[in-house]
Short mmCIF file of C-alpha atoms and ligand atoms in Angstrom, two decimals:
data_model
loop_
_atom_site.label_atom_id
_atom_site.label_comp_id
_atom_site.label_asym_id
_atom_site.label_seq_id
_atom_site.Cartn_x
_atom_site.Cartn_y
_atom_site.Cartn_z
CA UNK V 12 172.87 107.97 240.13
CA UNK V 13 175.83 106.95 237.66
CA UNK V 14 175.38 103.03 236.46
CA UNK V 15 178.09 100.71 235.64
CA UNK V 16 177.65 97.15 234.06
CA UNK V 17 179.94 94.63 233.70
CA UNK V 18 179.45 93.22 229.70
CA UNK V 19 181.63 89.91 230.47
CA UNK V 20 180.13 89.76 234.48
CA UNK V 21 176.58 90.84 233.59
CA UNK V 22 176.75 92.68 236.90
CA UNK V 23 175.88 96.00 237.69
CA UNK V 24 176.92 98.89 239.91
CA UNK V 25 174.80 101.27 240.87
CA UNK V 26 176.76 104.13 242.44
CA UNK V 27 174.73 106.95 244.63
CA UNK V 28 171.79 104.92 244.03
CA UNK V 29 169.82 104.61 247.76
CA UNK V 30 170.00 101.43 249.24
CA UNK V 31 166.26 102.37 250.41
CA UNK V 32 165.39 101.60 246.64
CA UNK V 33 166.34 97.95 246.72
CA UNK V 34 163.15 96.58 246.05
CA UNK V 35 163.50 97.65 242.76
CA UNK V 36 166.81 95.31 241.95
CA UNK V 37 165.47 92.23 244.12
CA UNK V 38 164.11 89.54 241.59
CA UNK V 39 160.91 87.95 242.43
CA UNK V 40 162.72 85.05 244.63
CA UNK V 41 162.52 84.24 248.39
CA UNK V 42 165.59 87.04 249.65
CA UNK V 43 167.50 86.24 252.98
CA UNK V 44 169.86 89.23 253.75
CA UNK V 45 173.41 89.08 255.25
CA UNK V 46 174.83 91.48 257.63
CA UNK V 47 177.42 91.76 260.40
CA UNK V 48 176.67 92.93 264.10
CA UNK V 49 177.66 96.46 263.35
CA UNK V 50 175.42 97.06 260.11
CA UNK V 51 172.41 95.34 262.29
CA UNK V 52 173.25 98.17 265.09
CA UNK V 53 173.16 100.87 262.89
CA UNK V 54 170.34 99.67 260.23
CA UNK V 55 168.56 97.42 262.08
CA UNK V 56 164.75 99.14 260.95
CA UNK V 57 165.80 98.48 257.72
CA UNK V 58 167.23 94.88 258.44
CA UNK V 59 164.19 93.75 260.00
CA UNK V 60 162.02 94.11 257.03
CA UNK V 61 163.95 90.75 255.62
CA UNK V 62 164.77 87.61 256.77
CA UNK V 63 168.30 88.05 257.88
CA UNK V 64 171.71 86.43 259.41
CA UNK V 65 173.91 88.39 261.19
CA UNK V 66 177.32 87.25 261.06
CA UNK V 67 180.28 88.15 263.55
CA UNK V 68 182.54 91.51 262.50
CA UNK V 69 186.14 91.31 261.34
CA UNK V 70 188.65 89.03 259.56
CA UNK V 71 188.62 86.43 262.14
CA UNK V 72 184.84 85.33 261.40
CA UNK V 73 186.00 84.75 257.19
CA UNK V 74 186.07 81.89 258.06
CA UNK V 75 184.76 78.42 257.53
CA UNK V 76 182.51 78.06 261.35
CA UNK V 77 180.77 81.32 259.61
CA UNK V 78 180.06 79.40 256.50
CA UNK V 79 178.97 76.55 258.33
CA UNK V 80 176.85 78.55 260.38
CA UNK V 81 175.24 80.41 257.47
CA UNK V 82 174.41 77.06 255.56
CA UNK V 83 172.70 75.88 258.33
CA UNK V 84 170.65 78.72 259.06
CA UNK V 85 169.88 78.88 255.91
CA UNK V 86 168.90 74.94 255.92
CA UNK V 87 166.63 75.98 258.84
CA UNK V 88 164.97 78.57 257.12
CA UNK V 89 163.88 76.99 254.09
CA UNK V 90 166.29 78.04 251.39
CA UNK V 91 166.88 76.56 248.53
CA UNK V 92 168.08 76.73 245.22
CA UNK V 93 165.63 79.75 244.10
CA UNK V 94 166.51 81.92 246.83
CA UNK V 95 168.63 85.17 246.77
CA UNK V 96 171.02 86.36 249.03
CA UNK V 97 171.58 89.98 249.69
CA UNK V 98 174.80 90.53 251.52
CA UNK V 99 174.82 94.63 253.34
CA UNK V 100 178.02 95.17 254.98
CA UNK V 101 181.70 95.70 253.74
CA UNK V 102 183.87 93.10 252.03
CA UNK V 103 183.94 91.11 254.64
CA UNK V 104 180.18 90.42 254.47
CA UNK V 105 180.50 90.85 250.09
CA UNK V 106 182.90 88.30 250.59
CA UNK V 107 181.18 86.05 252.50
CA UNK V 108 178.06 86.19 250.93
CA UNK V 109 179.30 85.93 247.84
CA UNK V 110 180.85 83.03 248.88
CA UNK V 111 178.14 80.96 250.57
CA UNK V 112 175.68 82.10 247.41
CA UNK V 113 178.39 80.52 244.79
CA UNK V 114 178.16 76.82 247.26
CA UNK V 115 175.24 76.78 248.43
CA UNK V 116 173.46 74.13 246.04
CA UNK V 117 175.54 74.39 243.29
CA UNK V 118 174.51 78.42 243.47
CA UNK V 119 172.27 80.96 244.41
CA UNK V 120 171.82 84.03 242.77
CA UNK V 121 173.11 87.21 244.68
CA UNK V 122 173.74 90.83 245.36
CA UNK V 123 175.17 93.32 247.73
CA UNK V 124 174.12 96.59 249.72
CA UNK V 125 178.01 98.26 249.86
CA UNK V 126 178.73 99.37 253.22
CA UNK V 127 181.88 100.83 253.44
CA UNK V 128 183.90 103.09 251.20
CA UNK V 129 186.70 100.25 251.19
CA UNK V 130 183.90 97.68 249.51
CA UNK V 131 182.24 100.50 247.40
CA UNK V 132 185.44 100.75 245.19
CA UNK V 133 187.06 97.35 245.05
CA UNK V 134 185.31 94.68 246.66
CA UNK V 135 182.42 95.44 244.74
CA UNK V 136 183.71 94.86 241.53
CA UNK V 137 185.37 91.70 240.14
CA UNK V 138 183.21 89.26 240.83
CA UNK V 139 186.45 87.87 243.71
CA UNK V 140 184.56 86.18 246.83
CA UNK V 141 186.27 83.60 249.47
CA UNK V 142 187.77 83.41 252.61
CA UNK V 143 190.54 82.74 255.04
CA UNK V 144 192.53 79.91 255.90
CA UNK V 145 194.00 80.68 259.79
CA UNK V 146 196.13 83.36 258.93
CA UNK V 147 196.24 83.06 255.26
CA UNK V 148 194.06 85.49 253.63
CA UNK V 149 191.51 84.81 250.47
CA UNK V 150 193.27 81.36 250.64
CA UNK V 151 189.88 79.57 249.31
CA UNK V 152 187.61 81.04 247.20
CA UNK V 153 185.87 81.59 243.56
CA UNK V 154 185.44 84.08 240.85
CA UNK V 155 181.40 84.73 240.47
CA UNK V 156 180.20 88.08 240.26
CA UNK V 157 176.88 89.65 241.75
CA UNK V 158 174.35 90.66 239.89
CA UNK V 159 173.96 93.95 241.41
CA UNK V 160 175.74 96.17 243.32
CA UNK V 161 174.50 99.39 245.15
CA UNK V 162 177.16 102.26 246.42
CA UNK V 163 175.26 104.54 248.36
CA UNK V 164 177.26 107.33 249.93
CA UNK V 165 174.93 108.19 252.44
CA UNK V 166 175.85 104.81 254.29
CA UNK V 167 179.16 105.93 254.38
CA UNK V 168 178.05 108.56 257.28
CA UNK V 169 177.96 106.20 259.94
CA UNK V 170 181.33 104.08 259.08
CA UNK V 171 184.16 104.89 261.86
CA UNK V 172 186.55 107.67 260.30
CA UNK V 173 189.55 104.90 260.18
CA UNK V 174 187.81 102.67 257.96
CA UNK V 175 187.10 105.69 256.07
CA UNK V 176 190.63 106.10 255.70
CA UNK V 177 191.88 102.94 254.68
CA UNK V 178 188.77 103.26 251.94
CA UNK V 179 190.59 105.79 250.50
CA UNK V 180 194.07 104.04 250.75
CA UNK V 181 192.15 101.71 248.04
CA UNK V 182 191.18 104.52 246.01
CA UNK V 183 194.51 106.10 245.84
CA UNK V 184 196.15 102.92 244.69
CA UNK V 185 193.66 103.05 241.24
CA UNK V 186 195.04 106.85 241.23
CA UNK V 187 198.63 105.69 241.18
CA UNK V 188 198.31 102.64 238.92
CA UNK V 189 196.56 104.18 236.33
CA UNK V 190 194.74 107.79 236.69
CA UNK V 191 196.62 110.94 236.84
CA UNK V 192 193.60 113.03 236.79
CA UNK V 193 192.41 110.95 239.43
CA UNK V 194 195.22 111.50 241.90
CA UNK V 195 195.11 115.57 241.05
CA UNK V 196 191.48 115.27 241.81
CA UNK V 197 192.28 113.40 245.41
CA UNK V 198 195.13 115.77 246.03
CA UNK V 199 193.05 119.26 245.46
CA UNK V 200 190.09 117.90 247.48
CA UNK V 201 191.14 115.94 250.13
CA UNK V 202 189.54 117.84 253.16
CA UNK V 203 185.77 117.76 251.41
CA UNK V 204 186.64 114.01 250.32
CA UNK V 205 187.61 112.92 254.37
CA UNK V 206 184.57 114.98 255.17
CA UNK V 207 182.47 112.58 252.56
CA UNK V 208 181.25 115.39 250.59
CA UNK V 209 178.30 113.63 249.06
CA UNK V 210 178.68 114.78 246.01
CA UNK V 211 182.30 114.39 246.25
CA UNK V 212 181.95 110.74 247.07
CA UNK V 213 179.44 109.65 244.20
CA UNK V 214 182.29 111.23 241.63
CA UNK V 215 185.22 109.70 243.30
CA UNK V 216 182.98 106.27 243.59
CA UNK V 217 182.24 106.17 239.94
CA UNK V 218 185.86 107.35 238.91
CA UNK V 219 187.68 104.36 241.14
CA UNK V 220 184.90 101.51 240.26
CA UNK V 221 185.31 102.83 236.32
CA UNK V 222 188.74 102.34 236.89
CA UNK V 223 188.71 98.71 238.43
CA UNK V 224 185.94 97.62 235.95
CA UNK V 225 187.96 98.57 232.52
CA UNK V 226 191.09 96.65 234.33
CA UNK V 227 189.14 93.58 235.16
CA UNK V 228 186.50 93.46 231.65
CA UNK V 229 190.30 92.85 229.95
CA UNK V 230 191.35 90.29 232.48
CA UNK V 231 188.34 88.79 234.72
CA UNK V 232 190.60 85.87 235.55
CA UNK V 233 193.73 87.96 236.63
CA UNK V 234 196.56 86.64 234.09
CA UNK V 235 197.78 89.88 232.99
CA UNK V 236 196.53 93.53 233.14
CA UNK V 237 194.51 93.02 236.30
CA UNK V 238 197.24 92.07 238.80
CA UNK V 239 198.14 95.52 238.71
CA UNK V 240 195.48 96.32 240.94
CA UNK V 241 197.78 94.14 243.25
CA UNK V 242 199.97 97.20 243.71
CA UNK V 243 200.99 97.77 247.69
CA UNK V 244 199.08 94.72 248.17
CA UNK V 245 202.10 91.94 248.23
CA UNK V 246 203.91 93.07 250.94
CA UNK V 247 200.88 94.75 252.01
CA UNK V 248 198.85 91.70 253.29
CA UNK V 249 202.01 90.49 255.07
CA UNK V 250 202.20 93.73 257.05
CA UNK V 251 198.32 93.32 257.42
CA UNK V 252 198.57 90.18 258.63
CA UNK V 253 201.14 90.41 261.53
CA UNK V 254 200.20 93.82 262.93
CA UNK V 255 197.11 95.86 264.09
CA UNK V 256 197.07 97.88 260.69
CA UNK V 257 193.73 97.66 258.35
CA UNK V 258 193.39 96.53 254.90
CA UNK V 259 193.76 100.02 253.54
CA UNK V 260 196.39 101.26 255.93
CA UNK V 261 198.77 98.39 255.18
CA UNK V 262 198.25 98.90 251.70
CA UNK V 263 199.57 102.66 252.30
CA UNK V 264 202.92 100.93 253.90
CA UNK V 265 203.20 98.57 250.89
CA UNK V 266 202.80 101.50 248.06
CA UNK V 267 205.54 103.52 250.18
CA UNK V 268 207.80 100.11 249.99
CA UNK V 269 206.91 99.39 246.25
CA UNK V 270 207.49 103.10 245.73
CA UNK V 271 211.11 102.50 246.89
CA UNK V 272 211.57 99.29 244.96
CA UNK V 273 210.48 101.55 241.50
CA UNK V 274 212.70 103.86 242.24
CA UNK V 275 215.69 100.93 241.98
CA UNK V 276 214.42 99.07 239.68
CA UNK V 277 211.93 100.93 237.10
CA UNK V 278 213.52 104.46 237.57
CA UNK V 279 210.49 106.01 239.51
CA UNK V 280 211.35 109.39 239.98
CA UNK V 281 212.31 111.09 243.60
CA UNK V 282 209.64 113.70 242.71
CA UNK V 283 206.45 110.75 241.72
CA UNK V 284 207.90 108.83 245.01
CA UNK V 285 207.13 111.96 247.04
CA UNK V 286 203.82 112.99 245.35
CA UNK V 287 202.83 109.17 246.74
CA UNK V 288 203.60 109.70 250.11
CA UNK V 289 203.12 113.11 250.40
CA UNK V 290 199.26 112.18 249.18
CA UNK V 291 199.03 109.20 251.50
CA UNK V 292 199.97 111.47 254.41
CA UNK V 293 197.28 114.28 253.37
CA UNK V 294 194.83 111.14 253.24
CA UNK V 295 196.08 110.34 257.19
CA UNK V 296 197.36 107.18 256.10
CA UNK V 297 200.45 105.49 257.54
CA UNK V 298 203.67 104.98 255.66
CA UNK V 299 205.77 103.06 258.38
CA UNK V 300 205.34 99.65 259.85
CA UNK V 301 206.89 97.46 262.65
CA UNK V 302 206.90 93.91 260.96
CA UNK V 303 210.26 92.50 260.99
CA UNK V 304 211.82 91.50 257.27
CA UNK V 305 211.34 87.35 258.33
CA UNK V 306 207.95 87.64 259.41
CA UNK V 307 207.14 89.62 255.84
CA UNK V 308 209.07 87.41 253.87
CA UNK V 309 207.76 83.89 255.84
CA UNK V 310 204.07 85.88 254.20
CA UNK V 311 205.80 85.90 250.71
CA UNK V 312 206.40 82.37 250.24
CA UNK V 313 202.98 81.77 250.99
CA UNK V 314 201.26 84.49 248.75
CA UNK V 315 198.98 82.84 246.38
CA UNK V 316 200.00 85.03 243.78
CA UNK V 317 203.43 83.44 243.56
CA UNK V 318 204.44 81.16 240.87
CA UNK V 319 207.50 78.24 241.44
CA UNK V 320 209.97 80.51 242.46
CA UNK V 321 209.03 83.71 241.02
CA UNK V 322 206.59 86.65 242.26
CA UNK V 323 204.73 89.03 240.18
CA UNK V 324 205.18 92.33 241.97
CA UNK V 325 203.80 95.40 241.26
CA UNK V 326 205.85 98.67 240.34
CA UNK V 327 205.53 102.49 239.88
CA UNK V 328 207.09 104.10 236.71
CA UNK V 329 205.02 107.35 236.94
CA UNK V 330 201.90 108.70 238.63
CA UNK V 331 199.47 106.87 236.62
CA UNK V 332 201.04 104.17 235.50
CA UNK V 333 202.42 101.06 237.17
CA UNK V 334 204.47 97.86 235.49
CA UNK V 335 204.45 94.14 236.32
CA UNK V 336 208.05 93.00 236.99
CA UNK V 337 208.67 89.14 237.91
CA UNK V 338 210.81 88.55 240.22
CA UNK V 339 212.84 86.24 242.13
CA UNK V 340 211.81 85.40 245.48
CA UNK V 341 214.85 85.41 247.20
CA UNK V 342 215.64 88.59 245.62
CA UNK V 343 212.55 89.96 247.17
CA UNK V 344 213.33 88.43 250.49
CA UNK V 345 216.66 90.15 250.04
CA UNK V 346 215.03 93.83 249.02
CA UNK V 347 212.65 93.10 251.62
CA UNK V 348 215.37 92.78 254.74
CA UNK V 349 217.10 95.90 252.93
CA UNK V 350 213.73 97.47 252.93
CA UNK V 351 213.40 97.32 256.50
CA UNK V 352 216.54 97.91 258.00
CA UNK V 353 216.07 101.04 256.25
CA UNK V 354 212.82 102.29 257.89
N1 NAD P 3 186.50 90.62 246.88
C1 NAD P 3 187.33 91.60 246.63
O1 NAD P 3 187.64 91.92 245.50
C2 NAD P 3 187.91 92.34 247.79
C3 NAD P 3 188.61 93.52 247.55
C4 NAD P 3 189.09 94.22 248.66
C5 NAD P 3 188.88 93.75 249.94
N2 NAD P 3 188.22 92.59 250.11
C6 NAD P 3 187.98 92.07 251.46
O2 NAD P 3 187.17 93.01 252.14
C7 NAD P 3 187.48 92.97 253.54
C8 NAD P 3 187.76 94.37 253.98
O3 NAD P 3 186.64 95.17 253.66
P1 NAD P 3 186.18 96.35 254.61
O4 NAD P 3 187.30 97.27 254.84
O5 NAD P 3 184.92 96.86 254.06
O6 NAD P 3 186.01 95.58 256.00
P2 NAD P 3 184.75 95.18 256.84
O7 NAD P 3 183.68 94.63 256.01
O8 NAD P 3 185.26 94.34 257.95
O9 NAD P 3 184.26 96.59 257.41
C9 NAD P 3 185.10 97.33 258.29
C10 NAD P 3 184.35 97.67 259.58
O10 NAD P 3 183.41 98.69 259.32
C11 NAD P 3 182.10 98.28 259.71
N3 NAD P 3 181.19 98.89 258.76
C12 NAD P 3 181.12 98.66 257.42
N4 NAD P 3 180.24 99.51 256.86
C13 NAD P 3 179.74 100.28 257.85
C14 NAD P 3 178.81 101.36 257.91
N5 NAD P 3 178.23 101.85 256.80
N6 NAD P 3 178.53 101.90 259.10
C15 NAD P 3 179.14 101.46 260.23
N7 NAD P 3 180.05 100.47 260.24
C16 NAD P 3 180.33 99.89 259.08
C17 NAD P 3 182.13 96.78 259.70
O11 NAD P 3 181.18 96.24 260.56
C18 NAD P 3 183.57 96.52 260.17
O12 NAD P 3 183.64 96.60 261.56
C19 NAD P 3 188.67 92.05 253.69
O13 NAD P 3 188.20 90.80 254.11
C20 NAD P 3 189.23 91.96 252.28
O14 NAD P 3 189.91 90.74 252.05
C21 NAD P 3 187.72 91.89 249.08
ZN1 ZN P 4 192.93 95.90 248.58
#
């Protein structure tokens, strides 16, 4: 087991730690576990030992009837401001959980069982919980990190293989933005890696929460450094948002569109552009979408991460190393409609 704690967050990640071992990280507090239908199906003997909620699966339950619902149960069941939640799922539960734990009475204290490879190395760390507004993603939310977080790889054995792929979409995006050694280590042992090599797994856990943890200790409240991590993501949620594609697979469409941007406009070179989609492809990821250039750009305008009439988008200058650029919106819109008429 390889331990990371957050100085700034005091949270910890506990990566190829079992989640069987959780009594040792719960504090001495009445603990009300939060799952989806899917984690109850598969872990249900473990489950039962707590007093749980099991919430609905997928983006259309991050919502505010789920909070609702939650509260109340909770209301029912005697919690209050001593309690502990202990949210098992992927970041839709973190999220959630998270969430509900930072409102309910002013705050509960609260940790997470990390499901799925996707939440293991990004939703874990950062302390970001919230969710939707209708079709708006992450629209309401708060910055309050867990106390604990445990990454065990074994769980990752029963996750369907195409959210193990859009896990690694996630991972590959800290290999691009900032770890070279990282993306040789993806690209040399990407069969063992889609075959969750445990061993495998634990390393490439610890390398991509590492990663996200150094970039968010310098900028827990994303003004700088941190919205790197945003690369693919900008045009990325737009795509996710208007077509069947997962988080991680529309993430893989918006690297291979920022990819092209960098290569106009921060002199990525043809040979780095290729490494990144020849790496996605390896990974079975997608690199083409069918979202028209409106419906993208409609998204844009409504990003949170915009400013008046600016965005901060996220570029490639090498493998390893990405760039902030600000730019104007309807000069995105504009590379945007370019973007697609190519593809
Ligand atoms: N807070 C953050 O920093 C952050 C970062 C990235 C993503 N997110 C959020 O996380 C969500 C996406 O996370 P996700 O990809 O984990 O989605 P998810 O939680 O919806 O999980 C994907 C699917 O896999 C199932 N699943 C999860 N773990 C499983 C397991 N071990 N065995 C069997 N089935 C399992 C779930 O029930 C679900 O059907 C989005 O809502 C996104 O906005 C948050
Ligand atoms: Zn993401």
């Amino acid at each position: 087991m390889k331990t990371i704690h957050i100085e700034k967050q005091n949270s910890s990640i506990f990566v190829g730690e079992s989640y069987l071992n959780i009594k040792n990280y719960l504090p001495e507090k009445k603990c009300f576990l939060i799952c989806d239908e899917n984690i109850y199906r598969h872990y249900s003997e473990f489950i039962n030992q707590f007093d749980y909620i099991v919430m609905g699966c997928g983006e259309g339950n991050k919502n505010w009837q789920t909070i609702e619902k939650i509260i109340g149960q909770l209301l029912e069941r005697g919690a209050d401001r001593n309690s502990f939640l202990l949210g098992m799922g992927g970041g839709l539960v973190s999220d959630v959980t998270g969430f509900v734990a930072s409102i309910f009475m002013r705050g509960l204290e609260f940790g997470f069982i990390s499901t799925s490879l996707l939440s293991q190395v990004d939703a874990s760390v950062g302390g970001k919980n919230g969710i939707n507004f209708g079709k708006l993603k992450n629209m309401i939310g708060i910055f309050n990190p867990p106390k604990f977080v445990i990454c065990d790889p074994v769980l990752l054995q029963t996750l369907p293989k195409r959210e193990v792929r859009s896990g690694f979409g996630e991972v590959i995006k800290h290999a691009f933005i900032k770890d070279e050694d990282l993306y040789n280590f993806l690209n040399d042992n990407c069969e063992a890696l889609l075959n969750l090599d445990p061993n495998l797994m634990e390393d490439l856990v610890y390398r991509a929460v590492s990663i996200k943890t150094e970039v968010v200790e310098g900028d827990p409240f994303e003004k700088g450094e941190r919205k790197k991590l945003n690369f693919g993501h900008t045009i990325g949620h737009a795509i996710e948002n208007n077509s069947d594609l997962t988080h991680g697979e529309a993430v893989s469409v918006g690297m291979n569109l920022a990819c092209q941007l960098s290569q106009e406009l921060c002199e990525l070179s043809n040979s780095d552009a290729k490494k990144v989609d020849d790496l996605l492809q390896k990974f079975e990821l997608p690199l083409e979408h069918d979202v028209s250039a409106d419906t993208i750009n409609q998204y844009l305008i409504k990003d949170k991460k915009k400013n008046r009439s600016t965005i901060d988008f996220i570029l490639l200058k090498k493998i390893g190393e990405a760039t902030i650029v600000t730019l104007p919106i309807e000069e995105l819109k504009t590379k945007v409609i370019a973007l697609c008429a190519k593809s």
